[in-house]
Coordinates of C-alpha atoms in Angstrom, one line a residue:
Chain G
X190 CA 6.7 -53.4 -237.5
X191 CA 9.6 -51.1 -237.7
X192 CA 7.9 -47.7 -237.1
X193 CA 7.8 -46.1 -233.7
X194 CA 4.5 -48.0 -233.1
X195 CA 6.5 -51.1 -232.6
X196 CA 7.2 -49.8 -229.2
X197 CA 3.6 -49.9 -228.1
X198 CA 4.2 -52.8 -225.7
X199 CA 6.4 -50.6 -223.6
X200 CA 3.8 -47.8 -223.5
X201 CA 1.2 -50.2 -222.3
X202 CA 3.6 -51.3 -219.6
X203 CA 4.4 -47.8 -218.6
X204 CA 0.8 -46.8 -218.4
X205 CA 0.0 -49.8 -216.2
X206 CA 3.0 -49.2 -214.1
X207 CA 2.1 -45.6 -213.5
X208 CA -1.5 -46.5 -212.6
X209 CA -0.1 -48.9 -210.1
X210 CA 2.4 -46.4 -208.8
X211 CA -0.4 -43.7 -208.5
X212 CA -2.5 -46.1 -206.5
X213 CA 0.4 -47.0 -204.2
X214 CA 1.2 -43.4 -203.4
X215 CA -2.2 -41.8 -203.5
X216 CA -4.6 -44.3 -202.1
X217 CA -5.1 -44.1 -198.4
X218 CA -6.7 -47.5 -197.9
X219 CA -4.1 -50.2 -197.3
X220 CA -5.9 -53.0 -199.3
X221 CA -6.0 -50.6 -202.3
X222 CA -2.3 -50.0 -201.9
X223 CA -1.7 -53.8 -202.1
X224 CA -3.8 -53.9 -205.3
X225 CA -1.8 -51.0 -206.7
X226 CA 1.4 -53.0 -206.0
X227 CA -0.1 -56.0 -207.8
X228 CA -1.0 -53.9 -210.8
X229 CA 2.6 -52.6 -210.9
X230 CA 3.9 -56.1 -210.6
X231 CA 1.7 -57.3 -213.5
X232 CA 3.1 -54.5 -215.6
X233 CA 6.6 -55.8 -215.0
X234 CA 5.4 -59.3 -216.0
X235 CA 4.1 -57.9 -219.2
X236 CA 7.3 -56.1 -219.9
X237 CA 9.3 -59.3 -219.5
X238 CA 7.0 -61.5 -221.6
X239 CA 6.7 -59.0 -224.4
X240 CA 10.5 -58.8 -224.5
X241 CA 10.6 -62.6 -224.8
X242 CA 8.2 -62.6 -227.7
X243 CA 9.6 -63.1 -231.1
X244 CA 8.3 -62.5 -234.6
X245 CA 6.5 -65.6 -235.8
X246 CA 7.7 -67.5 -232.7
X247 CA 5.8 -70.5 -231.4
X248 CA 5.5 -71.3 -227.7
X249 CA 8.7 -72.7 -226.4
X250 CA 7.8 -76.4 -226.6
X251 CA 10.1 -78.2 -229.0
X252 CA 8.3 -79.8 -232.0
X253 CA 9.3 -81.2 -235.3
X254 CA 9.4 -78.7 -238.0
X255 CA 9.2 -75.5 -235.9
X256 CA 12.2 -73.4 -236.1
X257 CA 11.4 -70.1 -234.3
X258 CA 10.5 -70.1 -230.7
X259 CA 9.7 -67.4 -228.2
X260 CA 12.4 -66.8 -225.6
X261 CA 11.9 -69.3 -222.7
X262 CA 14.0 -67.4 -220.2
X263 CA 11.6 -64.6 -219.4
X264 CA 8.8 -67.1 -219.1
X265 CA 10.6 -69.0 -216.4
X266 CA 11.4 -65.9 -214.5
X267 CA 7.9 -64.6 -214.6
X268 CA 6.3 -67.9 -213.8
X269 CA 8.1 -68.1 -210.6
X270 CA 7.6 -64.4 -209.9
X271 CA 3.9 -64.7 -210.1
X272 CA 3.8 -67.4 -207.5
X273 CA 6.2 -65.5 -205.3
X274 CA 4.1 -62.4 -205.9
X275 CA 1.0 -64.0 -204.5
X276 CA 3.0 -65.4 -201.5
X277 CA 4.3 -61.9 -200.7
X278 CA 0.8 -60.4 -201.3
X279 CA -0.5 -62.9 -198.7
X280 CA 2.2 -61.6 -196.3
X281 CA 1.2 -58.0 -196.9
X282 CA -2.5 -58.8 -196.4
X283 CA -1.8 -60.6 -193.1
X284 CA 0.2 -57.5 -192.0
X285 CA -3.0 -55.5 -192.8
X286 CA -5.1 -57.8 -190.7
X287 CA -2.7 -57.3 -187.8
X288 CA -2.6 -53.5 -188.4
X289 CA -6.4 -53.5 -188.2
X290 CA -6.3 -55.4 -185.0
X291 CA -3.8 -53.0 -183.5
X292 CA -5.2 -49.7 -184.7
X293 CA -8.8 -50.5 -185.5
X294 CA -8.5 -49.1 -189.0
X295 CA -6.9 -49.7 -192.4
X296 CA -7.0 -46.0 -193.5
X297 CA -3.5 -44.5 -193.6
X298 CA -4.6 -41.2 -192.1
X299 CA -6.3 -42.8 -189.1
X300 CA -3.2 -44.8 -188.4
X301 CA -0.9 -41.8 -188.6
X302 CA -3.3 -39.9 -186.3
X303 CA -3.2 -42.6 -183.7
X304 CA 0.6 -42.8 -184.0
X305 CA 0.9 -39.1 -183.4
X306 CA -1.3 -39.2 -180.3
X307 CA 0.7 -41.9 -178.7
Chain H
X207 CA -8.9 -53.7 -221.9
X208 CA -6.1 -54.1 -219.4
X209 CA -5.9 -50.3 -219.1
X210 CA -9.6 -49.9 -218.6
X211 CA -9.9 -52.5 -215.8
X212 CA -6.8 -51.1 -214.1
X213 CA -8.2 -47.6 -214.3
X214 CA -11.5 -48.9 -212.9
X215 CA -9.5 -50.4 -210.0
X216 CA -8.1 -46.9 -209.3
X217 CA -11.3 -44.8 -209.4
X218 CA -13.9 -47.1 -207.8
X219 CA -14.1 -46.6 -204.1
X220 CA -16.0 -49.7 -203.2
X221 CA -13.3 -52.1 -202.2
X222 CA -15.3 -55.2 -203.1
X223 CA -15.7 -54.0 -206.7
X224 CA -12.1 -53.1 -206.8
X225 CA -11.1 -56.6 -205.8
X226 CA -13.4 -58.2 -208.4
X227 CA -12.0 -55.9 -211.1
X228 CA -8.6 -56.9 -210.1
X229 CA -9.6 -60.5 -210.7
X230 CA -10.9 -59.6 -214.1
X231 CA -7.7 -57.7 -214.8
X232 CA -5.6 -60.7 -214.0
X233 CA -7.7 -62.9 -216.3
X234 CA -7.3 -60.4 -219.1
X235 CA -3.6 -60.3 -218.6
X236 CA -3.5 -64.1 -218.7
X237 CA -5.1 -63.9 -222.1
X238 CA -2.5 -61.4 -223.1
X239 CA 0.3 -63.7 -222.0
X240 CA -1.2 -66.5 -224.1
X241 CA -1.2 -64.1 -227.1
X242 CA 2.5 -63.4 -226.5
X243 CA 3.1 -67.1 -226.8
X244 CA 3.7 -67.8 -223.1
X245 CA 1.2 -70.5 -222.2
X246 CA 3.0 -71.5 -219.0
X247 CA 2.8 -68.0 -217.7
X248 CA -0.8 -67.6 -218.8
X249 CA -1.7 -70.8 -216.9
X250 CA 0.0 -69.6 -213.7
X251 CA -1.5 -66.1 -214.0
X252 CA -5.0 -67.4 -214.5
X253 CA -4.8 -69.8 -211.6
X254 CA -3.2 -67.2 -209.2
X255 CA -4.5 -63.9 -210.3
X256 CA -8.1 -64.8 -211.0
X257 CA -8.3 -67.5 -208.3
X258 CA -6.2 -67.3 -205.2
X259 CA -5.2 -63.6 -204.9
X260 CA -8.7 -62.1 -205.0
X261 CA -9.9 -64.7 -202.6
X262 CA -7.2 -63.7 -200.1
X263 CA -8.0 -60.1 -200.6
X264 CA -11.7 -60.8 -200.0
X265 CA -10.8 -62.6 -196.8
X266 CA -8.8 -59.6 -195.6
X267 CA -11.7 -57.3 -196.5
X268 CA -14.1 -59.5 -194.5
X269 CA -11.7 -59.2 -191.6
X270 CA -11.2 -55.5 -191.8
X271 CA -14.4 -54.1 -193.2
X272 CA -16.4 -53.0 -190.2
X273 CA -16.7 -49.3 -189.7
X274 CA -14.6 -48.3 -192.7
X275 CA -16.0 -44.9 -193.0
X276 CA -15.7 -43.4 -196.4
X277 CA -13.3 -40.5 -196.2
X278 CA -14.9 -37.1 -196.8
X279 CA -13.5 -35.9 -200.0
X280 CA -13.2 -32.3 -198.9
X281 CA -10.6 -33.3 -196.3
X282 CA -8.0 -34.1 -198.9
X283 CA -6.0 -31.0 -199.8
X284 CA -4.7 -30.1 -203.2
X285 CA -1.3 -31.2 -201.9
X286 CA -2.4 -34.9 -201.4
X287 CA -4.3 -35.2 -204.7
X288 CA -2.1 -33.2 -207.1
X289 CA 1.4 -34.2 -206.1
X290 CA 1.0 -37.9 -206.8
X291 CA -0.3 -37.2 -210.3
X292 CA 2.6 -34.8 -210.9
X293 CA 5.1 -37.4 -209.8
X294 CA 3.5 -40.2 -211.8
X295 CA 3.3 -38.1 -215.0
X296 CA 6.9 -37.1 -214.8
X297 CA 8.1 -40.6 -214.1
X298 CA 6.0 -41.9 -216.9
X299 CA 7.3 -39.3 -219.3
X300 CA 10.9 -40.2 -218.4
X301 CA 10.2 -43.8 -219.0
X302 CA 8.5 -43.2 -222.3
X303 CA 11.5 -41.2 -223.4
X304 CA 13.7 -44.2 -222.4
X305 CA 11.7 -46.6 -224.6
X306 CA 13.0 -45.0 -227.8
X307 CA 16.2 -46.8 -227.3
X308 CA 14.6 -50.2 -226.7
X309 CA 14.2 -52.9 -229.4
X310 CA 10.9 -53.1 -231.2
X311 CA 8.5 -55.8 -230.0
X312 CA 9.1 -59.3 -231.5
X313 CA 12.3 -58.1 -233.1
X314 CA 14.5 -61.2 -233.6
X315 CA 17.6 -58.9 -233.3
X316 CA 16.8 -57.8 -229.8
X317 CA 19.4 -58.4 -227.2
X318 CA 17.2 -60.8 -225.2
X319 CA 17.1 -63.2 -228.1
X320 CA 20.9 -63.3 -228.7
X321 CA 22.4 -64.2 -225.4
X322 CA 21.7 -67.6 -223.7
X323 CA 18.2 -68.2 -225.1
X324 CA 19.3 -69.7 -228.4
X325 CA 21.6 -72.1 -226.5
X326 CA 18.7 -73.2 -224.3
X327 CA 16.5 -73.7 -227.4
X328 CA 19.0 -75.6 -229.4
X329 CA 20.8 -77.7 -226.8
X330 CA 18.1 -78.6 -224.4
X331 CA 16.6 -81.2 -226.7
X332 CA 19.8 -83.2 -226.7
X333 CA 20.9 -82.4 -223.2
X334 CA 17.7 -82.8 -221.3
X335 CA 15.4 -84.5 -223.8
X336 CA 12.1 -83.0 -222.8
X337 CA 10.1 -80.8 -225.2
X338 CA 9.0 -78.1 -222.9
X339 CA 12.0 -75.8 -222.8
X340 CA 10.4 -73.7 -220.0
X341 CA 10.4 -76.7 -217.7
X342 CA 14.0 -77.6 -218.5
X343 CA 15.2 -74.1 -218.0
X344 CA 13.1 -73.8 -214.8
X345 CA 14.2 -77.0 -213.1
X346 CA 17.6 -77.7 -214.6
X347 CA 19.5 -74.8 -216.1
X348 CA 18.2 -72.3 -213.7
X349 CA 17.6 -74.7 -210.8
X350 CA 19.3 -72.5 -208.3
X351 CA 17.0 -69.6 -209.1
X352 CA 14.0 -71.8 -208.7
X353 CA 15.3 -73.2 -205.4
X354 CA 15.6 -69.6 -204.2
X355 CA 12.0 -68.8 -205.3
X356 CA 10.7 -71.8 -203.4
X357 CA 12.6 -70.6 -200.3
X358 CA 11.0 -67.2 -200.7
X359 CA 7.5 -68.7 -200.9
X360 CA 8.4 -70.8 -197.8
X361 CA 9.6 -67.8 -195.9
X362 CA 6.6 -65.7 -196.8
X363 CA 4.4 -68.5 -195.5
X364 CA 6.4 -68.6 -192.3
X365 CA 5.8 -64.8 -192.1
X366 CA 2.0 -65.3 -192.6
X367 CA 2.0 -68.0 -189.9
X368 CA 3.8 -65.9 -187.4
X369 CA 1.5 -63.0 -188.0
X370 CA -1.8 -64.8 -188.1
X371 CA -1.1 -68.1 -186.4
X372 CA -2.1 -67.0 -183.0
X373 CA -5.3 -65.6 -181.5
X374 CA -5.1 -62.1 -180.1
X375 CA -7.4 -62.8 -177.2
X376 CA -5.1 -65.5 -175.7
X377 CA -8.0 -67.7 -174.8
X378 CA -6.0 -70.8 -175.5
X379 CA -8.0 -72.0 -178.4
X380 CA -6.2 -73.3 -181.4
X381 CA -7.0 -71.2 -184.4
X382 CA -8.9 -74.0 -186.1
X383 CA -11.4 -74.6 -183.4
X384 CA -14.6 -72.7 -184.1
X385 CA -18.2 -73.2 -185.0
X386 CA -19.1 -74.8 -188.3
X387 CA -18.8 -72.3 -191.1
X388 CA -20.6 -74.2 -193.8
X389 CA -23.2 -71.6 -194.5
X390 CA -23.4 -72.9 -198.1
X391 CA -24.9 -76.0 -196.5
X392 CA -28.4 -75.6 -198.0
X393 CA -27.2 -75.5 -201.5
X394 CA -27.9 -79.0 -202.7
X395 CA -27.2 -78.3 -206.3
X396 CA -23.9 -76.7 -205.5
X397 CA -22.9 -79.7 -203.5
X398 CA -23.7 -82.2 -206.2
X399 CA -22.0 -80.1 -208.9
X400 CA -18.9 -79.4 -206.9
X401 CA -18.6 -83.1 -205.9
X402 CA -18.3 -83.9 -209.5
X403 CA -16.1 -81.0 -210.4
X404 CA -13.5 -81.0 -207.6
X405 CA -12.0 -84.4 -208.5
X406 CA -11.7 -83.3 -212.1
X407 CA -9.8 -80.2 -210.9
X408 CA -7.5 -82.3 -208.8
X409 CA -6.9 -84.8 -211.5
X410 CA -6.1 -81.9 -213.9
X411 CA -3.7 -80.6 -211.3
X412 CA -1.9 -83.9 -211.3
X413 CA -1.9 -83.9 -215.1
X414 CA -0.3 -80.5 -215.2
X415 CA 2.2 -81.6 -212.6
X416 CA 3.4 -84.8 -214.3
X417 CA 2.8 -83.8 -217.9
X418 CA 4.7 -80.6 -217.5
X419 CA 7.7 -81.9 -219.3
X420 CA 5.7 -82.2 -222.5
X421 CA 3.0 -79.5 -222.4
X422 CA 2.6 -76.2 -220.5
X423 CA 2.7 -76.9 -216.9
X424 CA 4.9 -77.8 -214.0
X425 CA 5.1 -77.7 -210.3
X426 CA 4.1 -74.1 -209.7
X427 CA 0.9 -74.3 -211.8
X428 CA 0.0 -77.7 -210.5
X429 CA 0.4 -76.6 -206.9
X430 CA -1.8 -73.6 -207.4
X431 CA -4.5 -75.6 -209.2
X432 CA -4.5 -78.3 -206.6
X433 CA -4.8 -75.7 -203.9
X434 CA -7.6 -74.0 -205.8
X435 CA -9.6 -77.2 -206.1
X436 CA -9.1 -77.8 -202.4
X437 CA -10.0 -74.2 -201.5
X438 CA -13.2 -74.7 -203.4
X439 CA -14.0 -77.8 -201.3
X440 CA -13.3 -75.8 -198.1
X441 CA -15.5 -73.0 -199.2
X442 CA -18.5 -75.2 -200.1
X443 CA -18.3 -77.9 -197.4
X444 CA -17.0 -75.7 -194.6
X445 CA -13.6 -75.4 -193.0
X446 CA -14.3 -78.1 -190.5
X447 CA -14.8 -80.7 -193.3
X448 CA -11.6 -79.4 -195.0
X449 CA -9.6 -79.8 -191.7
X450 CA -10.8 -83.3 -191.4
X451 CA -9.4 -84.0 -194.9
X452 CA -6.1 -82.3 -194.4
X453 CA -5.1 -81.1 -191.0
X454 CA -3.1 -77.8 -190.8
X455 CA -0.2 -79.6 -189.2
X456 CA 0.0 -82.0 -192.1
X457 CA 0.2 -78.9 -194.3
X458 CA 3.2 -77.6 -192.4
X459 CA 4.9 -80.9 -192.8
X460 CA 4.1 -80.9 -196.5
X461 CA 5.6 -77.5 -197.0
X462 CA 8.8 -78.5 -195.4
X463 CA 8.9 -81.8 -197.3
X464 CA 8.5 -79.9 -200.6
X465 CA 11.4 -77.7 -199.9
X466 CA 13.5 -80.5 -198.6
X467 CA 12.8 -82.6 -201.7
X468 CA 14.2 -79.9 -203.8
X469 CA 17.2 -79.2 -201.6
X470 CA 17.7 -83.0 -201.1
X471 CA 17.9 -83.6 -204.8
X472 CA 20.8 -81.2 -204.9
X473 CA 22.5 -83.0 -202.0
X474 CA 21.9 -86.4 -203.6
X475 CA 23.5 -85.2 -206.8
X476 CA 26.4 -83.9 -204.7
X477 CA 26.8 -87.3 -203.0
X478 CA 26.7 -89.1 -206.4
X479 CA 29.6 -87.1 -207.6
X480 CA 28.1 -84.2 -209.5
X481 CA 27.7 -80.6 -208.7
X482 CA 24.8 -79.3 -206.5
X483 CA 21.6 -79.7 -208.5
X484 CA 23.4 -81.3 -211.4
X485 CA 21.0 -84.0 -212.4
X486 CA 23.3 -85.8 -214.8
X487 CA 24.4 -88.3 -212.2
X488 CA 20.9 -89.2 -211.0
X489 CA 20.3 -91.8 -213.7
X490 CA 22.0 -94.4 -215.9
X491 CA 23.0 -91.7 -218.3
X492 CA 22.8 -87.9 -218.4
X493 CA 19.4 -87.6 -220.1
X494 CA 17.8 -90.1 -217.8
X495 CA 19.3 -88.3 -214.8
X496 CA 17.9 -85.0 -216.0
X497 CA 14.5 -86.6 -216.4
X498 CA 14.6 -88.0 -212.8
X499 CA 15.9 -84.8 -211.4
X500 CA 13.3 -82.6 -213.0
X501 CA 10.5 -84.9 -212.0
X502 CA 11.5 -84.9 -208.4
X503 CA 12.3 -81.2 -208.2
X504 CA 8.9 -80.3 -209.8
X505 CA 7.2 -82.6 -207.4
X506 CA 8.9 -80.8 -204.5
X507 CA 7.8 -77.4 -206.0
X508 CA 4.3 -78.6 -206.4
X509 CA 3.9 -80.0 -202.9
X510 CA 5.4 -76.8 -201.4
X511 CA 3.3 -74.4 -203.4
X512 CA 0.1 -76.3 -202.8
X513 CA 0.7 -76.6 -199.1
X514 CA 1.6 -72.9 -198.8
X515 CA -1.5 -71.8 -200.7
X516 CA -3.8 -74.0 -198.8
X517 CA -2.4 -73.1 -195.4
X518 CA -2.5 -69.4 -196.2
X519 CA -6.2 -69.8 -197.2
X520 CA -6.8 -71.7 -193.9
X521 CA -5.1 -69.0 -192.0
X522 CA -7.2 -66.2 -193.4
X523 CA -10.5 -68.0 -193.5
X524 CA -10.0 -69.5 -190.0
X525 CA -9.3 -66.1 -188.7
X526 CA -12.4 -64.7 -190.4
X527 CA -14.5 -67.5 -188.9
X528 CA -13.2 -66.7 -185.5
X529 CA -13.8 -63.0 -186.0
X530 CA -17.5 -63.6 -186.7
X531 CA -17.7 -66.2 -183.9
X532 CA -16.4 -63.7 -181.4
X533 CA -18.7 -61.0 -182.6
X534 CA -21.7 -63.4 -182.3
X535 CA -20.7 -64.1 -178.7
X536 CA -20.4 -60.4 -177.9
X537 CA -23.8 -59.8 -179.3
X538 CA -25.3 -62.6 -177.1
Chain D
X116 CA -18.7 -75.3 -247.5
X117 CA -22.0 -76.0 -245.8
X118 CA -20.1 -76.7 -242.6
X119 CA -18.3 -73.4 -243.0
X120 CA -21.6 -71.4 -243.4
X121 CA -23.2 -73.3 -240.5
X122 CA -20.3 -72.7 -238.2
X123 CA -20.1 -69.0 -239.0
X124 CA -23.9 -68.7 -238.5
X125 CA -23.5 -70.3 -235.0
X126 CA -20.5 -68.1 -234.1
X127 CA -22.3 -64.9 -235.2
X128 CA -25.4 -66.0 -233.3
X129 CA -23.2 -66.5 -230.3
X130 CA -21.7 -63.1 -230.6
X131 CA -25.1 -61.5 -231.0
X132 CA -26.3 -63.2 -227.8
X133 CA -23.1 -62.1 -226.1
X134 CA -23.7 -58.5 -227.0
X135 CA -27.3 -58.5 -226.1
X136 CA -26.4 -60.1 -222.8
X137 CA -23.9 -57.3 -222.1
X138 CA -26.5 -54.7 -222.9
X139 CA -29.0 -56.4 -220.7
X140 CA -26.5 -56.5 -217.9
X141 CA -26.3 -52.7 -218.0
X142 CA -29.9 -51.8 -218.8
X143 CA -32.1 -54.2 -216.8
X144 CA -33.6 -52.8 -213.7
X145 CA -32.8 -55.2 -210.8
X146 CA -30.5 -58.0 -209.7
X147 CA -32.6 -60.9 -211.0
X148 CA -33.1 -59.7 -214.5
X149 CA -29.5 -58.7 -214.7
X150 CA -28.5 -62.2 -213.6
X151 CA -30.7 -63.6 -216.2
X152 CA -28.8 -61.7 -218.9
X153 CA -25.5 -62.6 -217.4
X154 CA -26.2 -66.4 -217.2
X155 CA -27.6 -66.3 -220.8
X156 CA -24.2 -65.0 -221.9
X157 CA -22.5 -67.6 -219.9
X158 CA -24.2 -70.6 -221.4
X159 CA -25.7 -69.7 -224.7
X160 CA -22.8 -67.5 -226.0
X161 CA -20.2 -69.9 -225.0
X162 CA -22.2 -72.9 -226.3
X163 CA -22.9 -71.4 -229.7
X164 CA -19.4 -70.2 -230.3
X165 CA -17.9 -73.5 -229.1
X166 CA -20.2 -75.6 -231.4
X167 CA -19.4 -73.2 -234.2
X168 CA -15.7 -73.7 -233.6
X169 CA -16.1 -77.4 -233.4
X170 CA -17.5 -77.4 -236.9
X171 CA -14.4 -75.5 -238.1
X172 CA -11.6 -77.6 -236.8
X173 CA -10.1 -80.5 -238.7
X174 CA -8.8 -82.9 -236.0
X175 CA -11.0 -85.0 -233.8
X176 CA -8.7 -84.2 -230.8
X177 CA -9.5 -80.5 -231.0
X178 CA -13.2 -81.3 -231.2
X179 CA -13.0 -83.4 -228.1
X180 CA -11.1 -80.6 -226.2
X181 CA -13.7 -78.1 -227.3
X182 CA -16.5 -80.5 -226.2
X183 CA -14.8 -80.8 -222.8
X184 CA -14.8 -77.0 -222.4
X185 CA -18.4 -76.9 -223.6
X186 CA -19.3 -79.6 -221.0
X187 CA -17.6 -77.8 -218.2
X188 CA -19.2 -74.5 -219.1
X189 CA -22.6 -76.1 -219.3
X190 CA -22.0 -77.6 -215.9
X191 CA -20.6 -74.6 -214.0
X192 CA -22.5 -71.7 -215.5
X193 CA -26.0 -72.5 -214.4
X194 CA -24.7 -73.7 -211.0
X195 CA -23.1 -70.3 -210.4
X196 CA -26.3 -68.5 -211.5
X197 CA -28.4 -70.8 -209.3
X198 CA -26.2 -70.1 -206.2
X199 CA -26.3 -66.3 -206.9
X200 CA -30.1 -66.3 -207.2
X201 CA -30.5 -68.5 -204.1
X202 CA -28.2 -66.3 -202.1
X203 CA -30.1 -63.2 -203.3
X204 CA -33.4 -64.8 -202.1
X205 CA -31.7 -65.7 -198.9
X206 CA -30.7 -62.1 -198.0
X207 CA -34.2 -61.0 -199.0
X208 CA -33.4 -59.0 -202.1
X209 CA -36.8 -58.0 -203.6
X210 CA -37.4 -58.4 -207.3
X211 CA -38.5 -55.4 -209.3
X212 CA -42.3 -55.7 -209.8
X213 CA -44.7 -53.8 -212.1
X214 CA -42.6 -50.7 -212.4
X215 CA -43.0 -49.9 -208.7
X216 CA -39.8 -49.0 -206.8
X217 CA -39.7 -51.3 -203.8
X218 CA -38.4 -49.4 -200.9
X219 CA -37.4 -52.3 -198.6

């Protein structure tokens, strides 16, 4: 695949990234913002893994008679990043819970309003 | 498929549906990873994205959902709705323009395939002697990176603990003392089925943990799977039963022990005359040392990840239970 | 050859059940009938396709793995459907009866 269509993986990634970006900046609900961040994050994962893919490459588990493997390095990075991602998501969600307890709302506008009236 | 579910997550206003869609999105992307010949990553994404993450989001939703009035749409001005789209389109266009200089997908001549990756693929068989290159890169070649990641997970959990560990009302109750939450109590069939299923999940987690040298798997996946099996138990039999099996204090200890196992392996290799996290000195010869080191390090990762996931779940669900407890008392 | 035809028949039947299940999920009027469509997809589609694939593969190990997946699907799918239905009963979700829209 040597035409310009060989770049399709980047375009999927960019589309997903922009969807996530849009949710983060446009959604007013904080949980939805977190989901947007997660979509953004997944797009980065896909970027790395698709870079690590190789024509005719097998999964990077050494076997007799297999010569071409996918690149293991992005796999390692992304594998840890997924777990770290869920840990940080949990941190963000617990922040949301505390915000709800302090402000009584998880809508950005309400929170800004309350801050302004303080 | 990915794009459709992601778009759905943008446009649906019902948060419950959005979270469910996010779970589906993660599952689809796990399939995509498998297609891109990354089974380790697919396993992790399936366990995390479709299992643990939506669960935590649902718990947050349960904690925050009362009187979330849907915003009247007319209130949003053209400024708030058009500007993000403009920004996003421009950024996207710039990024698409940048892709024309990138290597094509699966091109063997791409720069990512010609730096250190061939070295890992060719030498790890002789140097480390385990077939799964991902595991050997994760635990041995890039041991420092992974240690850092484990510390990040640990720190995030400490953040969650400090944010949610205490009750706001200051009534002196520990956060795990509340009424029984097992409202799935009447489901006899569910109990029978899950009793047979949960041990299988846990055994599979151990398989993934200790067979990770030879097949896709390792500490991260095993930890998440173990935690998922345990969370299933807690959801079906109630939090009280789960606390009787593993107390939250034990989880804190397990978290610290996991990190210390990893760090301690490094110190042990220092004391035996190698560099930090250089496993060659841990066995009778270099390959055996690598085997031992990777086994211990992966065990540390698994313990830490499982404990963190379980204790995050306990935190969220314990708080939810308290939340409804308090409301019930107010209503009385 | 016969195995091939048989397995493709099973796979195509599974795909057909899957598609009808998806249509049913969208077109059926209430929760219970929709759930019926969904759980049909869960068990029958997966079962048919897995059996079809089992006839295709050449090593006994793969057959065993597929059988394990089949077993787990057959075990969890109906349970999930059962729990959903029971919860729906529990929160007094009324089924759709005789074309009358139930207001409650």
